[in-house]
Short mmCIF file of C-alpha atoms in Angstrom, two decimals:
data_model
loop_
_atom_site.label_atom_id
_atom_site.label_comp_id
_atom_site.label_asym_id
_atom_site.label_seq_id
_atom_site.Cartn_x
_atom_site.Cartn_y
_atom_site.Cartn_z
CA MET A 1 72.57 159.71 -108.39
CA ASN A 2 71.15 160.59 -111.40
CA HIS A 3 72.35 163.91 -112.08
CA ALA A 4 70.55 164.65 -115.36
CA ALA A 5 66.95 164.46 -113.82
CA MET A 6 67.37 167.93 -112.25
CA THR A 7 64.86 170.37 -113.44
CA GLY A 8 64.38 174.25 -111.96
CA TRP A 9 62.24 177.28 -112.90
CA LEU A 10 63.28 179.32 -115.59
CA ARG A 11 63.46 182.92 -114.66
CA SER A 12 63.58 185.91 -117.36
CA ASP A 13 67.39 186.57 -116.42
CA GLY A 14 67.82 182.81 -117.93
CA ARG A 15 68.64 181.96 -114.12
CA LYS A 16 67.03 178.63 -112.95
CA GLY A 17 65.70 178.27 -109.60
CA ILE A 18 65.38 175.06 -107.89
CA ARG A 19 62.35 176.49 -105.37
CA ASP A 20 59.70 178.89 -105.89
CA ALA A 21 58.76 180.75 -102.54
CA ILE A 22 56.64 183.49 -102.18
CA VAL A 23 58.30 186.10 -100.09
CA VAL A 24 56.53 188.21 -97.90
CA VAL A 25 58.92 191.52 -97.30
CA TYR A 26 58.43 193.69 -93.92
CA LEU A 27 59.97 197.14 -94.94
CA VAL A 28 60.21 198.34 -91.30
CA GLU A 29 60.31 196.61 -87.97
CA CYS A 30 56.66 198.38 -87.56
CA ALA A 31 55.39 196.08 -90.29
CA HIS A 32 56.95 192.78 -89.08
CA HIS A 33 53.92 191.60 -86.87
CA VAL A 34 51.71 191.99 -89.40
CA ALA A 35 53.96 190.44 -92.20
CA ARG A 36 54.63 187.66 -89.90
CA ARG A 37 50.77 186.95 -89.16
CA ILE A 38 50.24 186.70 -93.01
CA VAL A 39 52.80 184.35 -93.24
CA ASP A 40 51.60 182.24 -90.58
CA LYS A 41 48.13 182.60 -91.54
CA ILE A 42 48.68 181.15 -94.81
CA ASP A 43 50.59 178.16 -93.57
CA ASP A 44 52.18 177.28 -96.71
CA PRO A 45 55.67 176.67 -96.51
CA ARG A 46 56.71 178.03 -99.94
CA VAL A 47 55.05 181.39 -98.52
CA GLN A 48 58.26 182.98 -96.26
CA LEU A 49 58.94 185.97 -94.41
CA ILE A 50 61.94 188.21 -94.81
CA GLY A 51 62.40 192.06 -93.79
CA PHE A 52 64.35 194.87 -92.80
CA PRO A 53 63.86 196.18 -89.51
CA GLY A 54 65.31 199.86 -89.84
CA CYS A 55 63.31 202.95 -90.58
CA TYR A 56 66.40 204.99 -92.12
CA PRO A 57 67.63 204.13 -95.71
CA ASN A 58 70.53 202.05 -96.42
CA ASP A 59 71.80 201.31 -99.99
CA TYR A 60 72.92 197.97 -99.13
CA ALA A 61 69.54 196.74 -97.50
CA LEU A 62 68.18 197.82 -100.97
CA ALA A 63 70.53 196.19 -102.86
CA MET A 64 70.18 192.94 -100.77
CA MET A 65 66.62 193.15 -100.84
CA LYS A 66 66.55 193.93 -104.66
CA ALA A 67 68.70 190.87 -105.28
CA LEU A 68 66.61 188.34 -102.98
CA THR A 69 63.39 189.25 -104.51
CA THR A 70 64.56 188.60 -107.92
CA HIS A 71 66.54 185.33 -107.09
CA PRO A 72 66.17 182.40 -109.12
CA ASN A 73 64.39 180.40 -105.96
CA VAL A 74 61.89 183.15 -105.75
CA GLY A 75 58.60 183.29 -108.09
CA GLY A 76 56.78 186.29 -106.36
CA VAL A 77 56.64 189.11 -103.72
CA VAL A 78 54.47 191.09 -101.44
CA LEU A 79 55.81 193.99 -99.98
CA MET A 80 54.27 194.98 -96.47
CA SER A 81 55.16 198.67 -95.84
CA LEU A 82 54.08 200.42 -92.77
CA GLY A 83 53.83 203.83 -94.72
CA CYS A 84 56.16 206.03 -93.33
CA GLU A 85 59.38 204.24 -93.12
CA SER A 86 62.18 205.26 -95.77
CA PHE A 87 62.67 201.88 -97.63
CA ASN A 88 62.00 202.42 -101.16
CA ARG A 89 59.42 200.07 -101.70
CA GLU A 90 58.46 201.44 -105.24
CA ALA A 91 62.21 200.84 -106.48
CA LEU A 92 62.21 197.51 -104.98
CA ALA A 93 58.50 196.63 -106.60
CA ALA A 94 59.64 197.85 -109.76
CA ASN A 95 63.08 196.12 -109.74
CA ALA A 96 60.97 192.94 -109.25
CA ARG A 97 58.35 193.49 -112.16
CA ALA A 98 61.17 194.40 -114.26
CA HIS A 99 62.31 190.58 -113.44
CA GLN A 100 58.94 189.52 -114.43
CA ARG A 101 58.15 188.47 -110.48
CA PRO A 102 54.42 188.81 -109.57
CA VAL A 103 54.44 191.72 -106.96
CA GLU A 104 52.01 193.46 -104.86
CA THR A 105 52.73 196.35 -102.06
CA VAL A 106 50.23 196.54 -99.26
CA VAL A 107 50.84 199.74 -97.29
CA ILE A 108 49.35 199.11 -93.46
CA GLN A 109 48.59 203.23 -93.21
CA HIS A 110 46.47 202.99 -96.32
CA ALA A 111 44.71 199.69 -95.42
CA GLY A 112 43.17 200.70 -92.30
CA GLY A 113 45.77 199.27 -89.51
CA THR A 114 46.61 195.79 -88.53
CA GLY A 115 43.10 193.92 -89.08
CA PRO A 116 42.54 194.98 -92.64
CA ALA A 117 46.25 194.96 -93.84
CA ILE A 118 46.14 191.05 -92.67
CA ALA A 119 43.12 190.49 -94.68
CA VAL A 120 44.23 192.50 -97.52
CA GLY A 121 47.75 190.98 -97.47
CA ILE A 122 46.20 187.28 -97.39
CA ALA A 123 44.24 188.30 -100.74
CA ALA A 124 47.60 189.46 -101.79
CA VAL A 125 49.75 186.55 -101.09
CA GLU A 126 47.08 184.49 -102.81
CA ARG A 127 47.20 185.90 -105.83
CA VAL A 128 50.75 186.54 -106.18
CA ARG A 129 51.28 182.63 -105.55
CA ALA A 130 48.35 181.91 -108.28
CA ASP A 131 50.01 184.51 -110.55
CA ALA A 132 53.46 183.10 -109.58
CA ASP A 133 52.18 179.29 -110.69
CA ALA A 134 50.57 180.44 -113.99
CA ARG A 135 53.83 181.58 -115.23
CA ALA A 136 55.86 178.66 -113.68
CA THR A 137 58.20 177.26 -116.44
CA ARG A 138 59.90 174.31 -115.57
CA VAL A 139 63.13 173.46 -117.39
CA PRO A 140 65.92 170.57 -117.55
CA MET A 141 68.59 172.33 -115.17
CA ALA A 142 72.48 170.94 -115.36
CA LEU A 143 74.56 170.77 -111.90
CA SER A 144 76.91 173.28 -113.87
CA GLU A 145 74.07 175.84 -113.37
CA LEU A 146 74.11 175.72 -110.01
CA VAL A 147 75.41 178.30 -107.24
CA ILE A 148 76.43 176.98 -104.03
CA GLY A 149 77.31 178.54 -100.98
CA THR A 150 79.05 177.44 -97.81
CA ILE A 151 79.47 178.79 -94.37
CA CYS A 152 80.69 177.46 -90.86
CA GLY A 153 79.07 177.69 -87.50
CA GLY A 154 79.36 176.43 -84.07
CA SER A 155 82.25 175.56 -84.89
CA ASP A 156 84.75 173.18 -82.85
CA GLY A 157 87.92 171.25 -83.29
CA THR A 158 86.09 168.73 -85.25
CA SER A 159 84.93 171.29 -88.01
CA GLY A 160 88.31 172.00 -89.47
CA ILE A 161 89.39 168.40 -89.90
CA THR A 162 85.93 166.35 -90.97
CA GLY A 163 83.08 168.93 -92.38
CA ASN A 164 84.94 171.50 -93.58
CA PRO A 165 87.59 169.67 -95.50
CA ALA A 166 84.67 167.56 -96.62
CA VAL A 167 82.96 170.43 -98.02
CA GLY A 168 86.12 171.50 -99.96
CA ARG A 169 86.14 167.80 -101.76
CA ALA A 170 82.84 168.78 -103.09
CA PHE A 171 83.69 172.28 -104.11
CA ASP A 172 86.33 170.69 -106.00
CA THR A 173 83.78 168.23 -107.94
CA LEU A 174 81.04 170.98 -108.48
CA ILE A 175 83.74 173.27 -109.75
CA ASP A 176 84.91 170.47 -112.06
CA ALA A 177 81.51 170.08 -113.31
CA GLY A 178 81.37 173.86 -114.12
CA ALA A 179 79.13 174.96 -111.29
CA ALA A 180 80.07 178.41 -108.85
CA CYS A 181 81.11 177.99 -105.44
CA VAL A 182 81.00 180.50 -102.98
CA PHE A 183 82.76 180.78 -99.29
CA GLU A 184 83.05 183.75 -97.24
CA GLU A 185 83.47 185.46 -93.78
CA THR A 186 86.70 187.28 -94.44
CA GLY A 187 87.03 187.92 -90.87
CA GLU A 188 87.30 184.19 -90.62
CA MET A 189 90.26 184.06 -93.04
CA ILE A 190 92.53 185.74 -90.88
CA GLY A 191 96.02 184.06 -90.95
CA CYS A 192 95.26 182.08 -94.35
CA GLU A 193 95.48 185.09 -96.77
CA GLY A 194 98.75 184.08 -98.01
CA HIS A 195 97.71 180.71 -98.73
CA MET A 196 94.73 182.05 -100.36
CA ALA A 197 96.59 184.41 -102.73
CA SER A 198 99.08 181.74 -103.63
CA ARG A 199 95.78 179.90 -105.41
CA ALA A 200 94.50 183.00 -107.22
CA ALA A 201 93.62 182.67 -110.78
CA THR A 202 95.32 186.35 -111.30
CA PRO A 203 97.70 188.55 -109.69
CA GLU A 204 94.88 191.06 -109.22
CA VAL A 205 92.33 188.57 -107.42
CA ALA A 206 95.75 187.71 -105.20
CA GLN A 207 95.99 191.40 -104.00
CA ALA A 208 92.31 191.77 -103.57
CA LEU A 209 92.17 188.46 -101.54
CA ILE A 210 94.82 189.85 -99.21
CA ALA A 211 93.24 193.18 -98.79
CA SER A 212 90.00 191.72 -98.24
CA VAL A 213 91.38 190.05 -95.02
CA HIS A 214 93.50 192.82 -93.94
CA LYS A 215 90.33 195.06 -94.07
CA ALA A 216 88.48 192.35 -92.14
CA GLU A 217 91.39 192.43 -89.24
CA VAL A 218 91.25 196.22 -88.99
CA TYR A 219 87.66 195.91 -88.78
CA TYR A 220 87.18 193.02 -86.19
CA ARG A 221 90.32 194.93 -84.13
CA ALA A 222 87.95 198.42 -84.03
CA MET A 223 85.08 195.96 -82.79
CA GLY A 224 87.07 194.68 -80.17
CA TYR A 225 87.28 190.59 -81.21
CA GLY A 226 87.21 188.53 -84.01
CA SER A 227 84.75 186.05 -85.02
CA PHE A 228 85.30 183.82 -82.23
CA ALA A 229 82.93 182.75 -79.69
CA PRO A 230 82.87 181.12 -76.39
CA GLY A 231 81.32 178.06 -77.90
CA ASN A 232 84.46 177.65 -80.58
CA ALA A 233 86.83 177.64 -77.51
CA GLU A 234 84.87 175.13 -75.42
CA GLY A 235 85.12 173.11 -78.25
CA GLY A 236 88.86 172.96 -78.52
CA LEU A 237 89.62 175.94 -80.84
CA SER A 238 92.23 178.32 -79.24
CA SER A 239 93.04 181.40 -81.63
CA GLN A 240 91.01 183.14 -84.54
CA GLU A 241 93.80 181.79 -86.98
CA GLU A 242 93.19 178.05 -85.78
CA LYS A 243 89.16 178.71 -86.43
CA SER A 244 90.41 180.45 -89.95
CA ALA A 245 92.73 177.72 -90.95
CA GLY A 246 89.43 175.17 -90.45
CA ALA A 247 87.15 177.46 -91.96
CA TYR A 248 89.46 178.05 -94.99
CA ALA A 249 89.20 174.12 -95.85
CA LYS A 250 85.72 174.61 -97.02
CA SER A 251 87.07 176.14 -100.25
CA GLY A 252 88.85 173.33 -101.10
CA SER A 253 91.50 173.28 -103.41
CA ARG A 254 91.09 174.92 -107.13
CA PRO A 255 92.06 178.39 -107.68
CA ILE A 256 89.90 181.26 -106.88
CA ASP A 257 88.49 183.25 -109.47
CA GLY A 258 87.57 186.51 -107.67
CA VAL A 259 86.17 188.46 -104.89
CA ILE A 260 82.71 189.46 -104.94
CA ASP A 261 80.64 191.55 -102.71
CA PRO A 262 77.42 190.96 -100.88
CA ALA A 263 74.30 191.05 -103.48
CA GLU A 264 76.73 190.91 -106.32
CA PRO A 265 76.22 187.96 -108.42
CA VAL A 266 78.90 185.78 -109.08
CA PRO A 267 80.08 186.55 -112.48
CA GLY A 268 80.62 182.78 -114.01
CA PRO A 269 81.65 179.41 -112.72
CA GLY A 270 84.48 178.71 -110.55
CA LEU A 271 85.27 179.51 -106.91
CA TYR A 272 84.75 183.30 -105.31
CA LEU A 273 85.10 184.66 -101.80
CA LEU A 274 82.48 186.41 -100.57
CA ASP A 275 83.59 189.80 -99.00
CA VAL A 276 81.19 190.49 -96.30
CA VAL A 277 83.28 192.93 -94.57
CA PRO A 278 81.88 196.76 -95.69
CA PRO A 279 84.70 199.62 -96.92
CA GLY A 280 85.91 202.49 -94.91
CA ASP A 281 86.02 203.04 -91.34
CA PRO A 282 83.88 200.82 -89.19
CA LYS A 283 80.31 202.13 -89.33
CA PHE A 284 77.06 200.11 -88.28
CA GLY A 285 78.82 197.84 -85.90
CA PHE A 286 79.54 194.03 -87.11
CA PRO A 287 79.65 193.33 -90.56
CA ASN A 288 77.45 189.95 -90.06
CA ILE A 289 76.00 189.76 -86.30
CA VAL A 290 75.17 185.99 -86.62
CA ASP A 291 75.46 183.22 -89.28
CA ASN A 292 72.15 184.10 -90.90
CA ALA A 293 73.09 186.92 -91.90
CA GLU A 294 76.08 185.57 -93.98
CA ILE A 295 73.59 182.95 -95.27
CA GLY A 296 71.37 185.83 -96.61
CA GLU A 297 74.24 187.48 -98.31
CA LEU A 298 75.51 184.58 -100.02
CA ILE A 299 71.63 183.63 -101.38
CA ALA A 300 71.86 187.47 -102.70
CA SER A 301 74.82 186.48 -104.41
CA GLY A 302 72.56 183.77 -106.30
CA ALA A 303 73.20 180.50 -103.58
CA HIS A 304 70.81 178.05 -104.52
CA VAL A 305 71.76 176.09 -101.83
CA ASN A 306 73.61 176.66 -98.87
CA LEU A 307 76.57 174.19 -97.41
CA PHE A 308 76.28 174.84 -93.39
CA VAL A 309 79.22 173.06 -91.68
CA THR A 310 79.09 172.91 -87.78
CA GLY A 311 80.69 171.19 -84.91
CA ARG A 312 78.76 172.33 -81.97
CA GLY A 313 75.57 171.94 -83.78
CA SER A 314 73.34 174.35 -85.11
CA VAL A 315 69.89 174.28 -86.17
CA VAL A 316 69.18 177.08 -88.55
CA GLY A 317 68.10 176.92 -92.06
CA SER A 318 67.17 180.05 -94.40
CA ALA A 319 64.11 181.93 -96.22
CA ILE A 320 64.44 181.44 -100.09
CA SER A 321 67.48 178.74 -100.34
CA PRO A 322 67.78 175.62 -98.40
CA VAL A 323 70.75 174.91 -95.78
CA ILE A 324 72.28 171.66 -96.05
CA LYS A 325 73.53 170.72 -92.46
CA ILE A 326 76.84 168.80 -91.87
CA SER A 327 78.00 167.79 -88.34
CA ALA A 328 81.44 167.61 -87.84
CA ASN A 329 81.21 165.99 -84.53
CA PRO A 330 80.16 162.51 -84.60
CA ASP A 331 78.84 163.09 -80.81
CA THR A 332 76.66 166.34 -82.18
CA TYR A 333 75.30 164.18 -84.89
CA ARG A 334 73.93 161.44 -82.52
CA ARG A 335 72.79 164.30 -80.16
CA MET A 336 71.15 166.12 -82.94
CA VAL A 337 70.14 163.51 -85.59
CA GLY A 338 67.04 165.34 -86.42
CA ASP A 339 68.81 168.51 -87.43
CA MET A 340 72.05 167.13 -89.43
CA ASP A 341 71.59 166.12 -93.09
CA VAL A 342 75.51 165.06 -92.82
CA ASP A 343 77.32 162.96 -90.68
CA ALA A 344 80.80 164.07 -91.41
CA GLY A 345 82.21 163.33 -88.09
CA ARG A 346 81.82 159.56 -89.03
CA ILE A 347 85.20 160.03 -90.31
CA LEU A 348 86.93 160.27 -86.83
CA GLU A 349 85.48 157.11 -85.95
CA GLY A 350 86.75 155.43 -89.38
CA ARG A 351 83.56 155.05 -90.98
CA GLY A 352 84.04 157.04 -93.86
CA THR A 353 86.59 159.01 -95.71
CA LEU A 354 86.71 162.47 -97.09
CA ASP A 355 86.05 161.90 -100.46
CA GLU A 356 82.76 159.45 -99.43
CA VAL A 357 81.50 162.56 -97.41
CA GLY A 358 82.17 165.09 -100.15
CA ALA A 359 80.44 162.73 -102.69
CA GLU A 360 77.83 162.40 -100.31
CA ILE A 361 77.58 166.35 -99.80
CA VAL A 362 77.33 166.35 -103.70
CA ASP A 363 74.52 163.87 -103.95
CA ARG A 364 72.90 165.69 -101.58
CA ILE A 365 72.73 168.92 -103.34
CA VAL A 366 71.49 167.41 -106.38
CA ALA A 367 68.76 165.50 -104.45
CA VAL A 368 67.66 168.88 -102.91
CA ALA A 369 67.85 170.49 -105.76
CA GLN A 370 65.49 167.71 -107.44
CA GLY A 371 62.80 168.85 -103.92
CA ALA A 372 63.82 166.66 -101.15
CA GLN A 373 63.67 168.86 -98.21
CA THR A 374 66.44 169.11 -95.84
CA LYS A 375 66.24 168.50 -92.47
CA SER A 376 65.79 172.46 -91.74
CA GLU A 377 63.14 172.97 -94.41
CA ALA A 378 61.62 170.09 -92.76
CA LEU A 379 61.32 171.39 -89.63
CA GLY A 380 60.39 174.78 -91.09
CA HIS A 381 63.22 176.87 -90.25
CA CYS A 382 63.14 180.19 -92.22
CA GLU A 383 65.56 182.01 -90.50
CA PHE A 384 66.31 185.49 -92.06
CA ILE A 385 68.13 188.53 -90.85
CA LEU A 386 69.32 191.54 -92.68
CA THR A 387 70.76 194.73 -90.55
CA TYR A 388 72.50 198.25 -91.74
CA LYS A 389 75.84 197.79 -93.64
CA ALA A 390 77.90 200.41 -95.93
CA SER A 391 77.65 199.46 -99.18
CA ALA A 392 80.71 198.14 -101.33
CA PRO A 393 82.03 199.99 -104.30
CA SER A 394 81.66 198.06 -107.33
CA ARG A 395 84.87 196.21 -108.34
CA PRO A 396 84.98 194.88 -111.79
CA ALA A 397 88.81 194.36 -112.06
CA VAL A 398 88.64 191.57 -109.71
CA CYS A 399 87.00 188.92 -111.11
CA ALA A 400 88.79 187.02 -113.65
CA MET B 1 91.34 151.36 -86.94
CA THR B 2 90.32 155.12 -85.41
CA ALA B 3 93.42 156.99 -84.18
CA ALA B 4 93.12 158.38 -80.56
CA ALA B 5 94.48 162.09 -82.23
CA ILE B 6 95.72 162.73 -85.65
CA ARG B 7 98.63 165.01 -87.07
CA ILE B 8 96.81 167.05 -89.99
CA SER B 9 99.84 168.12 -91.77
CA PRO B 10 103.58 166.43 -91.33
CA SER B 11 104.79 170.21 -90.21
CA ASP B 12 102.52 170.36 -87.27
CA ASN B 13 103.48 170.30 -83.67
CA VAL B 14 100.18 169.39 -82.40
CA ALA B 15 97.45 166.76 -82.99
CA VAL B 16 93.94 166.90 -82.43
CA ALA B 17 91.81 164.42 -80.09
CA CYS B 18 89.67 161.95 -82.10
CA ARG B 19 88.23 161.19 -78.78
CA ASP B 20 87.74 162.17 -75.21
CA LEU B 21 91.23 161.46 -73.87
CA VAL B 22 91.76 160.58 -69.97
CA PRO B 23 94.70 160.83 -67.59
CA GLY B 24 96.77 157.78 -67.04
CA GLU B 25 96.56 156.86 -70.84
CA THR B 26 99.15 156.76 -72.99
CA ILE B 27 98.23 157.30 -76.77
CA ARG B 28 100.45 156.88 -79.86
CA VAL B 29 100.48 159.48 -82.57
CA GLU B 30 102.90 158.43 -85.44
CA GLY B 31 104.77 156.31 -83.52
CA MET B 32 105.18 158.84 -80.72
CA ALA B 33 104.25 157.84 -77.20
CA LEU B 34 102.54 160.78 -75.43
CA PRO B 35 101.47 160.44 -71.82
CA ILE B 36 98.24 162.08 -71.01
CA THR B 37 97.98 163.46 -67.69
CA GLU B 38 94.69 165.87 -68.09
CA PRO B 39 91.50 165.22 -69.58
CA VAL B 40 91.60 166.49 -73.10
CA ALA B 41 88.02 166.63 -74.74
CA LEU B 42 87.45 165.44 -78.47
CA GLY B 43 88.71 168.30 -80.97
CA HIS B 44 91.00 169.97 -78.73
CA LYS B 45 94.79 169.53 -79.15
CA ILE B 46 97.63 168.39 -77.75
CA SER B 47 101.33 168.98 -77.79
CA LEU B 48 103.53 166.25 -79.85
CA SER B 49 106.57 167.77 -78.28
CA HIS B 50 107.65 170.09 -75.70
CA LEU B 51 106.83 173.61 -76.43
CA GLU B 52 108.35 176.51 -74.49
CA ALA B 53 106.71 179.99 -74.06
CA GLY B 54 106.70 182.34 -77.05
CA ASP B 55 106.91 178.86 -79.55
CA LYS B 56 104.60 179.22 -82.44
CA ILE B 57 101.58 176.60 -82.31
CA ILE B 58 101.71 174.77 -86.11
CA LYS B 59 98.45 173.16 -87.13
CA TYR B 60 97.34 172.47 -90.65
CA GLY B 61 100.84 173.33 -91.79
CA MET B 62 100.27 176.83 -90.38
CA PRO B 63 101.12 179.20 -87.33
CA ILE B 64 97.82 179.27 -85.35
CA GLY B 65 99.00 181.32 -82.40
CA SER B 66 101.93 181.16 -79.70
CA ALA B 67 102.44 179.72 -76.44
CA THR B 68 102.06 181.54 -73.90
CA ALA B 69 103.89 178.84 -71.04
CA ALA B 70 105.76 175.64 -71.10
CA VAL B 71 103.78 172.60 -72.55
CA PRO B 72 105.08 169.04 -71.99
CA ALA B 73 104.70 166.63 -74.84
CA GLY B 74 101.06 165.16 -74.71
CA GLY B 75 100.07 168.21 -72.82
CA TRP B 76 96.69 169.81 -73.49
CA VAL B 77 97.28 173.14 -75.79
CA HIS B 78 94.53 175.68 -75.33
CA ILE B 79 93.89 179.10 -74.28
CA HIS B 80 95.37 178.88 -70.87
CA ASN B 81 98.72 178.41 -72.54
CA MET B 82 98.69 179.75 -75.94
CA GLN B 83 97.26 182.57 -77.79
CA SER B 84 96.39 184.16 -81.02
CA ASP B 85 99.12 186.28 -83.06
CA TYR B 86 96.61 188.52 -84.48
CA ILE B 87 93.47 189.25 -82.55
CA PRO B 88 92.24 188.11 -79.22
CA ALA B 89 89.68 185.38 -78.57
CA HIS B 90 86.25 186.30 -76.94
CA LEU B 91 85.17 184.57 -74.26
CA ARG B 92 82.21 184.41 -71.93
CA ASP B 93 84.59 185.36 -69.00
CA ALA B 94 85.75 188.12 -70.90
CA ALA B 95 82.36 189.43 -71.91
CA GLY B 96 81.71 190.62 -68.56
CA ASP B 97 79.47 188.05 -67.07
CA HIS B 98 78.44 189.70 -63.55
CA SER B 99 75.77 187.24 -62.63
#
């Protein structure tokens, strides 16, 4: 694999993207249908739908949308507003414009309802896409300029012994090359906090790691149960901390440089924990109701690609940043080969080692960064979900 | 050569099945002979020694919960005979399936 041949779209903040998506953003559920029709009618995989369903304002949702619409993989933005919702569309548009993204806003009530708004929206997307193409600047891009996230979902007893530790090997390689890597879900680190603290780059980071897991435990207790689904038990996992230990293997072995909040950009190269649980008393329900909520947060923190390890067999992809799916279970790989990018379960059958699969994952990331489609991209998966959450305060002292 | 089950960390008292294990077979894990008396699916755990209720279950070198019943060596270790020391597992039955 020629790692030198990567190129990226240069953005005004110096970051580089591996895709040039045009995002159509519905700012309330009432604008969802019109936005979806626009994306469906344009039928260009590059034009993708994201949105926020709520009518009431939420600082977290605004911060997430600001980060997502100026992600290096995004080249242009069309905002779809009903007109009376409270999402601050002006602030969102101004932020995108300040980051040199072409942006247009369509207000359905001003356009004259569904039919006219779809026509106006299609024209807006076509203008924004053309403008993005005119601004596009492709430049060489190094492995060290990548931000890679990881998540596991549909976990079973194989996840923690094949796919997750193989991602850990890939993370070690990427971090050694100067890239930034992010692992997440503090609710799925319950039981691992002591070991994580022992890997912290500084005593402050150690404290932040332990505090983030304790916060998650309190939060999930209040919700009634942890991040442990029936399929996890059917797959052989028996407790939250067993699932945690397996999930934690994704983080590899390098020092942990900091804890970041959703939509907070990674501060530099190295390894970071994304603290997905909001501060304070539980509010607005579960921190992340499903895997794609976490994938969205990893992307908002800058992830160009996400590594998704699954044992039971997830099929999801994502808007904005490609998802590489790694099957930990060899039976799942055979059953769902059309969805899986990497067969890590072969380790169980003596057809590969953790190091070999880790190297394959790094090669896959480079290929995807060079433009190769992931299985979920080829299948048209473009999932996105964003729900209410309490905003986290900034904590500049935490990152080493 | 593919093992029937693997111990992940030297201090573990359970091993993970690398394939579906069937009653009647005896598998070997690091020299130990373990009789299989019940079906154990790929990814599930078997005990490497006799466990008493209250014993910590060790996997990845870390406690992953405690036994709630005695388990013979080679026995299936899962939610029927162990539980989290932190937070309850969320299961379909417990979630209130009224169908």
